[in-house]
Amino acid sequence: MVKPVLTIQDERLYKVSAPVTKFDRELRDLVRDMFDSMAEEGGVGLAAVQIGVLKRVLVIDLVEKGFIKGAFINPRLIEASEEMQDGEEGCLSVPGLSAELKRPRWVKIGYQDMSGNEKVVEGEMLLARAFLHEMDHLDGKVFVDQLEPKLHKQLAGDIDRIKSGLPVEHAIEPKYRNRKKAS
Ligand code: NI
């Protein structure tokens, strides 16, 4: 079921999510809701807290970009490359704003699957960025608060507007907004 995605004016986004201990129907329903909500908004990644559930669950769908689709329970960073990547980052909880943020180029992530089995996944570039971005959400961190100080200062007005529930003035509306209007 599609659930509303919280924006950064919601204090839940700054809370640390709790580990999943039960691999039950409730978890499966949560993951389904997350995939539905992410698809509705045209996102490529979503953390459970973004639909108001403070559990350490994230979903990623980067199939269109040549990567993977999946649900990752209790993810933890095992290793990250020293080599960094530049890239533009956005977030469904920060509508209308994207910004440059350096991230490691490659990561190795430990996680549990939907049945609780321990797994390991590696990812680079966009996939590495998605894992790190979504795992930050599980620790109550939003990407706009991790920008380089100079960039953060430039965008402070926009960030404040979004935190107040106002639209960003100069931002280009993401593609998914146009698509939603059209349908
Ligand atoms: Ni996000």
Short mmCIF file of C-alpha atoms and ligand atoms in Angstrom, two decimals:
data_model
loop_
_atom_site.label_atom_id
_atom_site.label_comp_id
_atom_site.label_asym_id
_atom_site.label_seq_id
_atom_site.Cartn_x
_atom_site.Cartn_y
_atom_site.Cartn_z
CA MET A 1 0.00 0.00 0.00
CA VAL A 2 1.31 3.46 -0.85
CA LYS A 3 2.07 5.48 2.29
CA PRO A 4 2.88 9.17 2.46
CA VAL A 5 6.62 9.89 2.48
CA LEU A 6 7.70 12.10 5.38
CA THR A 7 9.62 15.27 4.58
CA ILE A 8 12.39 16.82 6.66
CA GLN A 9 9.97 18.90 8.67
CA ASP A 10 9.03 15.64 10.43
CA GLU A 11 11.11 14.96 13.54
CA ARG A 12 10.91 11.20 13.08
CA LEU A 13 13.48 11.52 10.29
CA TYR A 14 16.06 12.54 12.89
CA LYS A 15 15.55 9.49 15.10
CA VAL A 16 17.60 6.30 15.14
CA SER A 17 15.65 3.29 13.89
CA ALA A 18 15.52 0.05 15.87
CA PRO A 19 16.87 -3.31 14.66
CA VAL A 20 14.39 -5.79 13.22
CA THR A 21 14.08 -8.89 15.41
CA LYS A 22 11.04 -10.59 13.91
CA PHE A 23 11.05 -11.78 10.33
CA ASP A 24 7.33 -12.14 10.07
CA ARG A 25 4.31 -11.06 8.11
CA GLU A 26 4.50 -7.56 9.53
CA LEU A 27 7.98 -7.19 8.04
CA ARG A 28 6.81 -8.48 4.67
CA ASP A 29 3.90 -6.00 4.71
CA LEU A 30 6.27 -3.18 5.62
CA VAL A 31 8.63 -4.03 2.76
CA ARG A 32 5.72 -4.21 0.32
CA ASP A 33 4.49 -0.79 1.47
CA MET A 34 8.00 0.58 1.07
CA PHE A 35 8.34 -0.70 -2.50
CA ASP A 36 4.85 0.65 -3.33
CA SER A 37 5.58 4.06 -1.82
CA MET A 38 8.99 4.33 -3.46
CA ALA A 39 7.57 3.43 -6.87
CA GLU A 40 4.73 5.92 -6.47
CA GLU A 41 7.25 8.70 -5.86
CA GLY A 42 9.65 7.54 -8.54
CA GLY A 43 12.46 6.92 -6.05
CA VAL A 44 15.38 4.50 -6.24
CA GLY A 45 15.75 3.94 -2.50
CA LEU A 46 13.70 4.27 0.66
CA ALA A 47 14.24 3.74 4.37
CA ALA A 48 11.36 2.56 6.59
CA VAL A 49 11.49 5.73 8.67
CA GLN A 50 10.51 7.70 5.57
CA ILE A 51 7.06 6.15 5.81
CA GLY A 52 7.08 6.57 9.58
CA VAL A 53 8.28 3.12 10.67
CA LEU A 54 11.39 3.33 12.83
CA LYS A 55 12.88 -0.01 11.86
CA ARG A 56 16.21 -0.77 10.23
CA VAL A 57 14.84 -1.69 6.83
CA LEU A 58 15.71 -0.23 3.45
CA VAL A 59 14.69 -0.97 -0.10
CA ILE A 60 16.54 -0.17 -3.28
CA ASP A 61 15.44 -0.38 -6.89
CA LEU A 62 18.23 0.53 -9.27
CA VAL A 63 17.35 -2.03 -11.92
CA GLU A 64 16.80 0.66 -14.54
CA LYS A 65 20.34 1.90 -13.90
CA GLY A 66 21.78 -1.58 -14.32
CA PHE A 67 22.07 -2.44 -10.64
CA ILE A 68 19.84 -4.43 -8.28
CA LYS A 69 16.47 -4.35 -6.58
CA GLY A 70 16.05 -5.64 -3.06
CA ALA A 71 15.12 -5.29 0.58
CA PHE A 72 17.90 -5.10 3.15
CA ILE A 73 17.19 -5.70 6.82
CA ASN A 74 19.51 -4.46 9.60
CA PRO A 75 22.16 -3.34 7.09
CA ARG A 76 25.63 -2.48 8.37
CA LEU A 77 28.69 -1.12 6.66
CA ILE A 78 31.49 -3.68 6.58
CA GLU A 79 33.91 -1.85 4.34
CA ALA A 80 34.08 1.26 2.19
CA SER A 81 36.65 2.30 -0.39
CA GLU A 82 38.98 5.17 0.35
CA GLU A 83 38.37 6.30 -3.19
CA MET A 84 35.45 8.71 -3.29
CA GLN A 85 32.88 9.50 -5.96
CA ASP A 86 31.33 12.83 -6.82
CA GLY A 87 27.68 12.89 -7.61
CA GLU A 88 24.37 14.59 -7.24
CA GLU A 89 22.19 13.29 -4.46
CA GLY A 90 18.49 13.73 -3.81
CA CYS A 91 15.94 12.37 -1.37
CA LEU A 92 12.18 11.84 -1.44
CA SER A 93 12.08 13.49 1.99
CA VAL A 94 13.73 16.63 0.59
CA PRO A 95 11.44 17.34 -2.35
CA GLY A 96 12.78 19.61 -5.05
CA LEU A 97 16.38 19.73 -3.92
CA SER A 98 19.47 17.84 -4.98
CA ALA A 99 23.10 18.59 -4.28
CA GLU A 100 26.66 17.35 -4.75
CA LEU A 101 27.83 15.02 -2.02
CA LYS A 102 31.04 13.00 -1.93
CA ARG A 103 30.60 9.34 -1.03
CA PRO A 104 32.88 6.31 -1.11
CA ARG A 105 32.98 4.77 -4.56
CA TRP A 106 32.49 1.22 -3.30
CA VAL A 107 30.95 -0.42 -0.24
CA LYS A 108 30.49 -3.86 1.25
CA ILE A 109 27.30 -4.20 3.27
CA GLY A 110 26.20 -6.95 5.66
CA TYR A 111 22.46 -7.38 6.07
CA GLN A 112 19.69 -9.89 6.69
CA ASP A 113 17.23 -11.00 4.06
CA MET A 114 13.47 -11.28 4.57
CA SER A 115 13.92 -14.63 6.33
CA GLY A 116 16.64 -13.38 8.66
CA ASN A 117 19.54 -15.03 6.82
CA GLU A 118 22.86 -13.20 7.00
CA LYS A 119 24.02 -11.91 3.62
CA VAL A 120 26.70 -9.70 2.16
CA VAL A 121 26.37 -7.41 -0.84
CA GLU A 122 28.87 -5.19 -2.59
CA GLY A 123 28.04 -2.15 -4.64
CA GLU A 124 29.77 0.67 -6.43
CA MET A 125 28.88 4.09 -7.75
CA LEU A 126 25.11 4.72 -7.67
CA LEU A 127 24.43 1.56 -5.69
CA ALA A 128 27.08 2.42 -3.09
CA ARG A 129 25.62 5.91 -2.85
CA ALA A 130 22.09 4.52 -2.40
CA PHE A 131 23.16 2.14 0.37
CA LEU A 132 25.01 4.87 2.25
CA HIS A 133 22.20 7.38 1.82
CA GLU A 134 19.52 4.97 3.05
CA MET A 135 21.67 3.67 5.91
CA ASP A 136 22.13 7.26 7.06
CA HIS A 137 18.33 7.52 7.30
CA LEU A 138 18.34 4.56 9.70
CA ASP A 139 20.66 6.58 11.95
CA GLY A 140 18.47 9.69 11.76
CA LYS A 141 20.69 11.47 9.24
CA VAL A 142 19.51 13.30 6.13
CA PHE A 143 21.88 14.06 3.26
CA VAL A 144 21.31 17.82 3.32
CA ASP A 145 22.90 17.96 6.76
CA GLN A 146 26.06 16.27 5.47
CA LEU A 147 26.84 18.67 2.63
CA GLU A 148 30.13 20.53 2.56
CA PRO A 149 29.75 23.64 4.74
CA LYS A 150 30.01 26.06 1.82
CA LEU A 151 27.35 24.24 -0.19
CA HIS A 152 25.15 23.83 2.86
CA LYS A 153 25.30 27.57 3.40
CA GLN A 154 24.27 28.23 -0.21
CA LEU A 155 21.29 25.93 0.13
CA ALA A 156 20.35 26.86 3.69
CA GLY A 157 17.41 29.00 2.55
CA ASP A 158 15.95 26.19 0.47
CA ILE A 159 16.51 23.64 3.22
CA ASP A 160 14.75 25.90 5.72
CA ARG A 161 11.84 26.33 3.32
CA ILE A 162 11.43 22.57 2.96
CA LYS A 163 11.71 22.15 6.73
CA SER A 164 8.86 24.64 7.03
CA GLY A 165 6.80 22.69 4.52
CA LEU A 166 7.22 25.25 1.74
CA PRO A 167 8.26 24.42 -1.82
CA VAL A 168 11.78 25.29 -2.95
CA GLU A 169 11.81 28.52 -4.95
CA HIS A 170 14.34 27.95 -7.65
CA ALA A 171 14.61 24.19 -7.76
CA ILE A 172 13.78 22.21 -10.83
CA GLU A 173 10.88 19.93 -10.02
CA PRO A 174 11.92 16.29 -10.20
CA LYS A 175 10.72 14.29 -13.17
CA TYR A 176 8.36 12.20 -11.07
CA ARG A 177 6.32 15.28 -10.20
CA ASN A 178 5.65 15.90 -13.88
CA ARG A 179 4.69 12.30 -14.39
CA LYS A 180 2.27 12.41 -11.48
CA LYS A 181 0.64 15.52 -12.86
CA ALA A 182 0.23 13.85 -16.22
CA SER A 183 -1.52 10.79 -14.86
NI NI B 1 16.59 9.84 1.41
#
